[in-house]
XYZ file of C-alpha atoms in Angstrom:
672
model
C 0.000 0.000 0.000
C 2.810 2.390 0.889
C 4.452 2.042 -2.505
C 1.098 2.372 -4.246
C 0.408 5.610 -2.402
C 3.838 6.935 -3.352
C 3.153 6.230 -7.015
C -0.291 7.905 -6.737
C 1.222 10.973 -5.069
C 3.905 11.123 -7.757
C 1.289 10.876 -10.525
C -0.829 13.587 -8.875
C 2.269 15.755 -8.483
C 3.167 15.282 -12.145
C -0.446 16.068 -13.168
C -0.405 19.270 -11.121
C 2.962 20.143 -12.638
C 1.587 19.624 -16.163
C -1.460 21.786 -15.382
C 0.813 24.512 -13.998
C 3.024 24.314 -17.089
C -0.024 24.565 -19.378
C -1.359 27.551 -17.416
C 2.008 29.321 -17.585
C 2.217 28.555 -21.307
C -1.204 30.136 -21.927
C -0.282 33.251 -19.952
C 3.074 33.682 -21.614
C 1.650 33.026 -25.095
C -0.899 35.804 -24.522
C 1.840 38.222 -23.491
C 4.146 37.228 -26.357
C 1.370 37.427 -28.954
C 0.252 40.853 -27.754
C 3.777 42.284 -27.870
C 4.685 40.345 -31.011
C 1.869 42.057 -32.900
C 2.580 45.354 -31.171
C 6.231 45.293 -32.242
C 5.242 44.644 -35.852
C 2.755 47.495 -35.949
C 3.496 51.034 -36.956
C 3.390 52.254 -33.373
C 6.615 52.939 -31.558
C 7.791 49.894 -29.597
C 10.751 51.221 -27.627
C 13.951 49.258 -27.168
C 13.423 49.386 -23.412
C 10.006 47.783 -23.836
C 11.591 45.150 -26.049
C 14.190 44.356 -23.383
C 11.604 44.228 -20.586
C 9.298 41.852 -22.443
C 12.116 39.506 -23.444
C 13.482 39.536 -19.880
C 10.008 38.641 -18.629
C 9.879 35.740 -21.104
C 13.274 34.495 -19.858
C 12.039 34.586 -16.263
C 8.824 32.746 -17.083
C 10.748 30.218 -19.140
C 13.177 29.252 -16.369
C 11.411 30.190 -13.107
C 10.560 26.515 -12.498
C 14.277 25.641 -12.514
C 15.119 27.860 -9.520
C 14.307 25.157 -6.964
C 16.611 22.623 -8.589
C 19.230 20.731 -6.594
C 22.927 20.388 -7.316
C 22.909 17.588 -9.887
C 25.386 15.656 -12.012
C 28.547 17.752 -12.637
C 27.369 20.415 -10.138
C 28.280 18.081 -7.284
C 31.937 17.744 -8.264
C 32.409 21.259 -9.646
C 30.719 23.066 -6.734
C 29.806 21.107 -3.617
C 33.156 19.275 -3.318
C 35.418 21.748 -5.135
C 37.952 23.319 -2.714
C 38.231 26.397 -4.955
C 34.491 27.052 -4.598
C 34.317 26.189 -0.893
C 37.137 28.633 -0.089
C 39.638 25.975 0.976
C 42.242 27.352 -1.432
C 43.593 30.816 -2.112
C 42.393 33.023 -4.959
C 45.815 32.635 -6.577
C 45.534 28.841 -6.445
C 42.105 29.095 -8.067
C 43.829 30.477 -11.187
C 46.205 27.491 -11.250
C 43.552 24.783 -10.908
C 41.171 23.237 -13.404
C 37.363 23.407 -13.374
C 37.150 20.566 -10.843
C 39.703 21.947 -8.368
C 42.731 19.869 -9.420
C 46.043 21.567 -10.265
C 46.453 22.004 -14.006
C 49.914 20.443 -13.647
C 48.366 17.220 -12.287
C 48.578 14.437 -14.928
C 45.017 13.432 -13.972
C 43.671 16.949 -14.511
C 40.776 17.310 -16.932
C 42.527 20.448 -18.324
C 39.265 22.448 -18.315
C 40.560 25.899 -17.377
C 37.673 28.209 -16.394
C 38.818 30.281 -13.394
C 36.381 33.138 -14.061
C 33.425 30.757 -13.826
C 34.794 29.175 -10.644
C 35.286 32.654 -9.177
C 31.561 33.399 -9.647
C 30.712 30.083 -7.939
C 32.931 31.080 -5.040
C 31.232 34.482 -4.756
C 27.841 32.714 -4.805
C 29.004 30.490 -1.954
C 30.291 33.455 0.065
C 27.156 35.573 -0.385
C 24.425 32.956 -0.001
C 26.026 29.773 1.287
C 25.464 26.289 -0.137
C 21.863 26.953 -1.227
C 21.442 26.001 -4.886
C 18.704 28.606 -5.442
C 21.078 31.561 -5.597
C 23.213 29.733 -8.167
C 20.149 29.140 -10.354
C 18.990 32.753 -9.994
C 22.338 34.066 -11.209
C 22.268 31.645 -14.159
C 18.848 33.008 -15.132
C 20.089 36.603 -14.864
C 23.094 35.791 -17.054
C 20.864 34.130 -19.670
C 18.698 37.267 -19.793
C 21.862 39.363 -20.255
C 22.888 37.230 -23.243
C 19.461 37.756 -24.825
C 19.757 41.521 -24.325
C 23.201 41.555 -25.952
C 21.749 39.611 -28.882
C 19.095 42.326 -29.254
C 21.867 44.933 -29.275
C 23.642 42.974 -32.007
C 20.474 42.946 -34.125
C 19.680 46.621 -33.557
C 23.153 48.193 -33.710
C 25.202 45.939 -35.991
C 22.648 44.323 -38.307
C 20.442 47.452 -38.170
C 17.271 45.392 -37.959
C 13.902 46.796 -36.971
C 12.400 45.996 -33.598
C 10.141 43.247 -34.893
C 12.983 41.214 -36.378
C 15.085 41.791 -33.269
C 12.146 40.695 -31.117
C 11.764 37.488 -33.142
C 15.443 36.584 -32.762
C 15.373 37.340 -29.039
C 12.282 35.192 -28.435
C 13.663 32.272 -30.430
C 16.913 32.393 -28.484
C 15.322 33.031 -25.071
C 12.982 30.034 -25.335
C 15.096 27.522 -27.286
C 15.037 24.170 -25.398
C 18.668 23.402 -26.289
C 19.647 25.988 -23.652
C 18.189 24.092 -20.693
C 21.483 22.369 -19.916
C 23.356 25.690 -19.953
C 20.780 27.535 -17.813
C 19.159 24.891 -15.582
C 22.415 23.051 -14.890
C 24.528 25.272 -12.656
C 27.839 24.320 -14.282
C 26.323 25.615 -17.527
C 27.313 29.046 -16.230
C 30.568 28.609 -18.128
C 28.563 28.852 -21.372
C 26.561 31.844 -20.120
C 29.597 33.859 -19.010
C 31.489 32.968 -22.157
C 28.509 34.061 -24.308
C 28.195 37.401 -22.492
C 31.871 38.177 -22.986
C 31.749 36.841 -26.569
C 28.988 39.249 -27.562
C 30.464 42.105 -25.525
C 33.746 41.624 -27.382
C 32.107 41.446 -30.818
C 29.809 44.438 -30.197
C 32.760 46.500 -28.959
C 34.783 45.519 -32.008
C 31.959 46.570 -34.333
C 31.789 49.877 -32.472
C 35.530 50.346 -32.923
C 35.109 49.762 -36.673
C 32.554 52.557 -36.811
C 34.774 54.940 -34.857
C 38.293 54.456 -36.201
C 39.642 57.411 -34.247
C 38.988 55.823 -30.850
C 40.965 52.765 -29.796
C 39.157 52.307 -26.458
C 36.411 50.151 -27.945
C 39.002 47.956 -29.631
C 40.995 47.562 -26.409
C 37.810 46.711 -24.528
C 36.947 44.144 -27.221
C 40.298 42.380 -26.853
C 39.982 42.427 -23.034
C 36.532 40.797 -23.236
C 37.940 38.133 -25.576
C 40.644 37.304 -23.023
C 38.065 37.082 -20.232
C 35.811 34.928 -22.432
C 38.628 32.380 -22.651
C 38.839 32.364 -18.832
C 35.094 31.634 -18.654
C 35.229 28.791 -21.184
C 37.531 27.759 -24.009
C 34.829 28.433 -26.603
C 35.048 32.170 -25.889
C 38.295 32.596 -27.843
C 36.389 32.013 -31.108
C 35.192 35.622 -31.021
C 38.631 36.677 -32.325
C 38.407 34.878 -35.707
C 34.825 36.180 -35.960
C 36.102 39.739 -35.439
C 38.950 39.240 -37.914
C 36.592 37.976 -40.615
C 34.120 40.775 -39.969
C 36.915 43.339 -40.211
C 38.039 41.895 -43.534
C 34.477 41.841 -44.865
C 33.804 45.461 -43.878
C 37.120 47.067 -44.808
C 38.773 44.920 -47.448
C 36.078 43.368 -49.582
C 36.950 41.982 -52.961
C 36.275 45.299 -54.696
C 38.881 46.981 -52.538
C 41.727 45.099 -54.214
C 41.491 46.835 -57.546
C 44.781 48.642 -57.011
C 48.155 47.436 -55.861
C 48.188 50.164 -53.214
C 45.044 48.848 -51.543
C 46.365 45.281 -51.687
C 49.571 46.361 -49.961
C 47.489 48.155 -47.375
C 45.694 44.901 -46.568
C 48.969 42.977 -46.357
C 51.125 45.410 -44.435
C 49.282 48.332 -42.897
C 46.308 46.847 -41.112
C 47.494 47.095 -37.520
C 44.085 46.147 -36.123
C 43.994 42.819 -37.948
C 47.578 42.142 -36.900
C 46.716 42.795 -33.256
C 43.729 40.421 -33.421
C 45.918 37.659 -34.835
C 48.628 38.346 -32.242
C 46.154 38.248 -29.345
C 44.674 35.014 -30.712
C 48.092 33.341 -30.975
C 49.103 34.575 -27.506
C 45.914 33.244 -25.938
C 46.364 29.864 -27.617
C 49.976 29.790 -26.393
C 48.825 30.719 -22.875
C 46.241 27.927 -22.958
C 48.917 25.367 -23.868
C 51.272 26.801 -21.247
C 48.724 26.549 -18.446
C 48.148 22.891 -19.456
C 51.914 22.278 -19.272
C 51.823 21.427 -22.963
C 49.801 18.251 -22.288
C 46.374 17.566 -23.762
C 43.682 15.955 -21.587
C 43.389 12.201 -21.895
C 39.998 10.678 -22.607
C 38.819 7.106 -22.901
C 37.098 5.310 -25.737
C 33.886 5.428 -23.691
C 33.943 9.244 -23.682
C 34.273 9.662 -27.446
C 34.123 6.335 -29.351
C 34.612 7.825 -32.837
C 37.954 9.417 -31.956
C 39.331 6.017 -30.911
C 38.224 4.143 -34.013
C 41.212 2.605 -35.849
C 39.646 3.523 -39.213
C 40.135 7.033 -40.592
C 36.954 6.810 -42.678
C 34.872 5.985 -39.576
C 36.347 8.908 -37.666
C 35.732 11.364 -40.515
C 32.223 10.179 -41.349
C 31.100 10.059 -37.722
C 32.475 13.479 -36.799
C 30.932 14.948 -39.962
C 27.585 13.356 -39.087
C 27.753 14.701 -35.518
C 27.773 18.237 -36.962
C 24.552 17.421 -38.829
C 23.124 15.828 -35.666
C 23.826 19.033 -33.721
C 22.082 21.097 -36.394
C 19.094 18.757 -36.115
C 19.001 19.372 -32.353
C 18.822 23.104 -33.094
C 16.048 22.605 -35.650
C 14.001 20.063 -33.682
C 15.027 19.813 -30.000
C 12.630 16.946 -29.344
C 15.018 14.346 -27.943
C 17.302 15.893 -25.335
C 19.654 14.077 -22.972
C 22.153 15.110 -20.325
C 24.580 12.534 -21.753
C 25.216 11.292 -25.297
C 28.319 9.185 -24.682
C 29.080 5.538 -25.431
C 26.542 3.984 -27.842
C 23.889 6.722 -27.816
C 24.821 7.553 -31.427
C 26.202 4.547 -33.378
C 29.353 5.121 -35.425
C 29.040 5.847 -39.145
C 31.227 3.079 -40.522
C 30.192 2.972 -44.187
C 29.854 5.434 -47.046
C 26.489 3.791 -47.754
C 25.077 4.689 -44.337
C 21.896 6.773 -44.980
C 22.996 9.231 -42.302
C 25.582 10.516 -44.777
C 22.755 12.147 -46.802
C 21.910 14.892 -44.248
C 25.635 15.303 -43.626
C 26.311 15.952 -47.318
C 23.325 18.303 -47.559
C 24.535 20.314 -44.547
C 28.082 20.760 -45.851
C 26.875 21.661 -49.368
C 24.568 24.310 -47.909
C 27.313 25.767 -45.706
C 29.704 25.779 -48.671
C 27.161 27.592 -50.874
C 26.457 30.233 -48.234
C 30.172 30.736 -47.605
C 30.847 31.243 -51.324
C 28.027 33.775 -51.429
C 29.517 35.740 -48.527
C 32.995 35.739 -50.082
C 32.173 36.468 -53.703
C 28.987 38.499 -53.833
C 29.513 42.289 -53.457
C 29.024 43.590 -49.959
C 25.454 44.231 -48.843
C 23.374 44.045 -45.689
C 22.259 40.464 -46.334
C 25.862 39.306 -46.624
C 26.648 40.857 -43.259
C 23.787 38.868 -41.711
C 24.930 35.655 -43.405
C 28.523 36.145 -42.296
C 27.658 36.862 -38.660
C 25.099 34.036 -38.452
C 27.334 31.477 -40.143
C 30.427 32.759 -38.350
C 28.878 32.369 -34.913
C 27.705 28.836 -35.734
C 30.924 27.617 -37.372
C 33.584 29.323 -35.263
C 31.944 28.470 -31.925
C 31.338 24.848 -32.960
C 34.923 24.193 -34.133
C 36.357 23.601 -30.580
C 33.826 20.779 -30.098
C 34.184 19.316 -33.592
C 37.228 17.056 -32.936
C 38.854 18.855 -35.872
C 41.953 20.069 -34.004
C 41.864 17.997 -30.808
C 39.832 15.212 -29.214
C 37.043 16.261 -26.866
C 35.590 14.271 -23.983
C 32.047 13.903 -25.301
C 30.073 12.783 -28.346
C 27.363 15.442 -28.252
C 26.916 18.040 -25.527
C 23.849 20.267 -25.696
C 25.529 22.931 -23.593
C 28.120 23.690 -26.282
C 25.272 24.631 -28.672
C 24.375 27.658 -26.532
C 26.491 30.078 -28.602
C 25.932 28.408 -32.022
C 22.179 28.638 -31.435
C 22.470 32.455 -31.560
C 23.740 32.238 -35.136
C 21.018 29.698 -35.891
C 18.285 32.077 -34.642
C 19.759 34.906 -36.721
C 19.706 32.803 -39.905
C 16.167 31.517 -39.265
C 14.901 35.079 -38.831
C 16.848 36.233 -41.878
C 15.197 33.487 -43.938
C 11.764 34.450 -42.621
C 12.138 38.059 -43.738
C 13.632 36.975 -47.038
C 10.306 35.223 -47.629
C 8.575 38.517 -46.908
C 10.406 40.032 -49.854
C 9.957 37.063 -52.202
C 6.460 35.929 -51.167
C 4.765 38.875 -49.409
C 1.343 37.166 -49.590
C 2.467 34.349 -47.301
C 4.507 36.397 -44.863
C 1.673 36.649 -42.339
C 1.348 32.854 -42.369
C 5.078 32.376 -41.770
C 5.027 34.979 -39.015
C 2.330 33.137 -37.101
C 4.067 29.822 -37.693
C 7.165 31.394 -36.117
C 5.032 32.504 -33.185
C 3.716 28.938 -32.779
C 7.313 27.661 -32.888
C 8.246 30.067 -30.079
C 5.365 28.793 -27.942
C 6.370 25.176 -28.635
C 9.951 26.045 -27.654
C 8.688 27.683 -24.469
C 6.596 24.678 -23.391
C 9.409 22.243 -24.244
C 11.875 24.303 -22.207
C 9.597 24.505 -19.171
C 9.078 20.733 -19.270
C 12.766 20.030 -19.816
C 13.649 22.158 -16.776
C 11.873 19.576 -14.640
C 14.430 16.977 -15.694
C 17.184 19.079 -14.118
C 15.341 19.582 -10.838
C 16.931 16.564 -9.095
C 19.356 13.706 -9.681
C 16.520 11.192 -9.868
C 14.559 13.226 -12.437
C 17.687 13.781 -14.547
C 18.886 10.180 -14.532
C 15.371 8.856 -15.150
C 15.019 11.143 -18.168
C 18.325 9.839 -19.528
C 17.125 6.227 -19.352
C 13.961 7.123 -21.279
C 15.794 9.244 -23.876
C 18.893 7.155 -24.645
C 18.207 3.619 -23.293
C 21.206 2.232 -25.216
C 23.638 4.441 -23.300
C 25.357 2.356 -20.609
C 26.426 5.467 -18.723
C 22.875 6.642 -17.983
C 22.059 3.193 -16.521
C 25.290 3.330 -14.514
C 24.439 6.789 -13.120
C 20.893 5.693 -12.290
C 22.248 2.603 -10.529
C 24.605 4.796 -8.473
C 21.634 6.919 -7.408
C 19.615 3.870 -6.383
C 22.634 2.515 -4.508
C 22.892 5.797 -2.557
C 19.170 5.610 -1.742
C 19.444 2.011 -0.525
C 17.466 0.457 -3.406
C 19.925 -2.404 -3.812
C 17.871 -4.625 -6.140
C 17.148 -1.784 -8.568
C 20.787 -0.694 -8.484
C 21.987 -4.251 -9.263
C 19.522 -4.466 -12.147
C 20.770 -1.285 -13.829
C 24.444 -2.091 -13.215
C 23.812 -5.355 -15.064
C 22.063 -3.494 -17.910
C 25.059 -1.146 -18.150
C 27.420 -4.125 -18.326
C 25.267 -5.873 -20.960
C 25.394 -2.714 -23.091
C 29.067 -2.072 -22.381
C 30.952 -5.169 -21.141
C 34.127 -3.065 -20.802
C 32.558 -0.637 -18.289
C 35.060 -1.151 -15.451
C 33.296 1.058 -12.888
C 29.984 -0.743 -13.442
C 31.703 -4.076 -12.690
C 33.284 -2.594 -9.557
C 30.116 -0.978 -8.206
C 28.025 -4.063 -8.925
C 30.498 -6.197 -6.983
C 30.109 -3.999 -3.881
C 26.388 -4.904 -3.757
C 26.643 -8.648 -4.351
C 26.318 -10.952 -1.340
C 27.941 -13.849 -3.188
C 31.662 -13.292 -2.585
C 32.815 -15.419 -5.519
C 30.639 -13.389 -7.909
C 31.876 -10.163 -6.352
C 35.495 -11.239 -6.798
C 34.795 -12.128 -10.429
C 33.432 -8.644 -11.136
C 36.324 -6.956 -9.314
C 38.744 -8.967 -11.462
C 36.753 -8.048 -14.598
C 37.083 -4.374 -13.695
C 40.842 -4.769 -13.199
C 41.289 -6.732 -16.430
C 39.649 -3.787 -18.243
C 41.483 -1.117 -16.246
C 44.451 -2.416 -14.187
C 44.833 1.005 -12.521
C 41.230 1.185 -11.257
C 42.111 2.162 -7.700
C 38.637 1.627 -6.241
C 38.421 -1.886 -7.664
C 41.872 -2.654 -6.223
C 40.823 -1.266 -2.831
C 37.501 -3.160 -2.777
C 39.122 -6.441 -3.807
C 41.758 -5.944 -1.097
C 38.960 -5.389 1.451
C 37.346 -8.642 0.330
C 40.653 -10.510 0.670
C 41.259 -9.052 4.125
C 37.793 -10.129 5.218
C 38.598 -13.680 4.073
C 41.965 -13.717 5.854
C 44.094 -13.369 2.715
C 46.207 -10.640 4.331
C 49.274 -10.947 2.073
C 47.165 -10.601 -1.089
C 45.243 -7.695 0.447
C 48.482 -5.950 1.423
C 49.901 -6.242 -2.114
C 46.764 -4.758 -3.651
C 46.685 -1.898 -1.136
C 50.338 -1.126 -1.889
C 49.333 -0.723 -5.536
C 46.462 1.591 -4.546
C 48.614 4.002 -2.514
C 51.158 4.118 -5.321
C 48.420 5.048 -7.776
C 46.756 7.611 -5.505
C 48.935 9.148 -2.824
C 45.943 10.838 -1.149
C 43.712 7.721 -0.954
C 43.484 7.853 2.853
C 41.128 4.869 3.232
C 43.705 2.686 1.476
C 46.469 3.863 3.845
C 44.231 3.137 6.835
C 43.361 -0.367 5.589
C 46.997 -1.098 4.770
C 48.041 -0.004 8.271
C 45.550 -2.465 9.789
C 46.778 -5.247 7.488
C 50.386 -4.557 8.469
C 49.392 -4.583 12.126
C 47.627 -7.927 11.706
C 50.724 -9.304 9.967
C 52.751 -8.048 12.958
C 54.750 -5.671 10.757
C 54.587 -3.027 13.458
C 57.120 -0.512 12.124
C 55.481 -0.377 8.705
C 52.060 -0.014 10.307
C 53.179 2.936 12.445
C 54.756 4.641 9.415
C 51.442 4.360 7.614
C 49.540 5.849 10.577
C 51.970 8.763 10.650
C 51.639 9.164 6.871
C 47.876 9.414 7.282
C 48.227 12.087 9.946
C 50.664 13.986 7.731
C 48.009 14.026 4.986
C 45.109 14.917 7.305
C 46.432 16.036 10.706
C 42.976 17.160 11.895
C 41.131 13.936 11.121
C 39.696 12.625 14.410
C 39.213 9.107 13.009
C 42.881 8.783 12.101
C 43.983 10.145 15.482
C 41.714 7.635 17.246
C 42.998 4.745 15.094
C 46.599 5.696 15.817
C 45.746 5.795 19.514
C 44.277 2.296 19.317
C 47.420 1.100 17.555
C 49.642 2.599 20.283
C 47.472 1.108 23.015
C 47.772 -2.344 21.466
C 51.545 -1.890 21.545
C 51.403 -1.056 25.265
C 52.199 2.657 24.816
C 49.266 3.707 26.973
C 50.164 7.346 27.672
C 50.899 8.034 23.996
C 47.576 6.421 23.152
C 45.706 8.682 25.594
C 47.359 11.704 24.006
C 46.064 10.681 20.560
C 42.559 9.987 21.900
C 42.410 13.417 23.535
C 43.671 15.064 20.350
C 40.836 13.348 18.481
C 38.330 14.653 21.029
C 39.715 18.190 20.689
C 39.323 17.988 16.904
C 35.813 16.513 17.182
C 34.110 16.960 20.534
C 31.359 14.497 19.549
C 33.655 11.651 18.496
C 32.075 8.979 20.696
C 34.621 6.235 20.013
C 37.568 8.477 20.934
C 35.742 9.646 24.090
C 35.092 6.060 25.229
C 38.629 4.940 24.375
C 40.136 7.876 26.256
C 37.879 7.281 29.283
C 38.655 3.574 29.470
C 42.369 4.132 29.101
C 42.419 6.890 31.741
C 40.457 4.651 34.091
C 43.045 1.876 33.609
C 45.710 4.449 34.544
C 43.736 5.249 37.755
C 42.799 8.738 36.492
C 39.272 8.203 37.764
C 38.013 11.808 37.838
C 39.145 12.543 34.282
C 37.678 9.262 33.055
C 34.368 10.020 34.797
C 34.163 13.446 33.162
C 34.694 11.887 29.743
C 32.031 9.237 30.405
C 29.588 11.998 31.360
C 30.274 13.773 28.083
């Protein structure tokens, strides 16, 4: 009955949520329609009104995400990150990666985003560990990006308010943005986008006012900061360089040798852009110590294929797949790794057809921009295409391998170019087919409403770990990683049977998933089966420290102390800060009567974590077993001073003091 009631409550909750979503959708559609028609009328629709309405739409679109928990990557990047929690200095923050590891560490992910981490740290200082304030700031940043996009349309493209309003609504409500806005770590995309557009707008302003260099300096500064928010931000520099060439040195400008020489030798602005770009790339390699991040075949299967044709065809298809997500964001997932998208291994694969169509279309548009004399439409095409292409290149596997197959968050910036091109096409139809423009306009309005409803519903998937992992199982059931993550969640919640089931599904989909073998083994009651899965994990990944540690624990439990000790020695060599392994190895050494080695390990533990009450208590117990009673009491009391509620240390100290005839002190400790 209890479970039945829970399911009923959940269904009722989901029904209420759907009714609320529908109600919000009706309200927002009424507001959008009213202002959409108002902006297209002859009456004055001020830019301030435009900004206010679009900001309101952003708030309504993402207000249901504000109560979301820390989920998925948020947990590692924020709740356990020493740079965010204030356990490291500000200077160290600029030397660590996105997850709090030193960039010089061989195991570092090499994601260098100190500006984003700094905003997380400020969030933590101002409002504590509450996730709400993090979500609120993400929403504010998303609204800022939309406003900057309006400024781009109004000031650079010189569009009217109605076209600018259309672009802003498409971008504000696009469901592909839910990962960037509703997931807190998506702030890297938001900050990078703000600085990207600030840099490009400033550069365009500097082109208009050649006498002032302040706008140009500000543009370059924003580009540098964009790189510190996320790697994708550096792509604003090639966009600026191309725009500068298109505006100042179009094909018709090369009629004379003098003008050609001017392009080659005298354009200081273009030279500075190229210099800044090269310096930033060099800085990025320097901060990584010249080493690229290492990924596994599970992260990005295509990049590890032994066949060049498979790598090329798959990566080319992934570009088309990303465009499809922009066109029809129906199927969205927090993870697309492993076998979510099968490799394209043959030239006869039908998926090559949309790939070929996409690249032919991009090629045709690029030729048009380069060869057709300069006009306003070419400027729109260049900026739209430039934003899409330049910002996608870092994720394309063209220059270096990335750690994902598809990531919706990296489409945040490209989607701005997509919205610009869609709106450009709509108003091109107005010129070619004026009779049908009204129809297309209302179809665009319907698309915006569909985007809005899809976004509001998708936000609910990011509200909690369970909602997110459940959505992944429904969206990409062939992805072993989503089953593995869901099993981890069920394991944490104590649902052992369900966790075992999904670990087994993950292994059936991906037999070489070492962590799934390891985690499944920890739940099995049959020790021979558990050992088999631990050994499977180690045959796949011999350096899997957790599998080594767990297998050693199993051996120690069964009295195989020598085997356990050898495995634990391997663990501490692999991970010097794996304190649980040191503690287990110390106990094994003690049981083997290797007293000196055991004491060295206890002291090593205390050198790593001198304030850990558990380690102080364990060292005290070790000393007491060796007959060093007074030294043991000292360690117990140290543990109590570090943690006044450490019951085991209190009892140990009281008993030991009582044996030393220190009755009053022992009695006081017992009373505590």
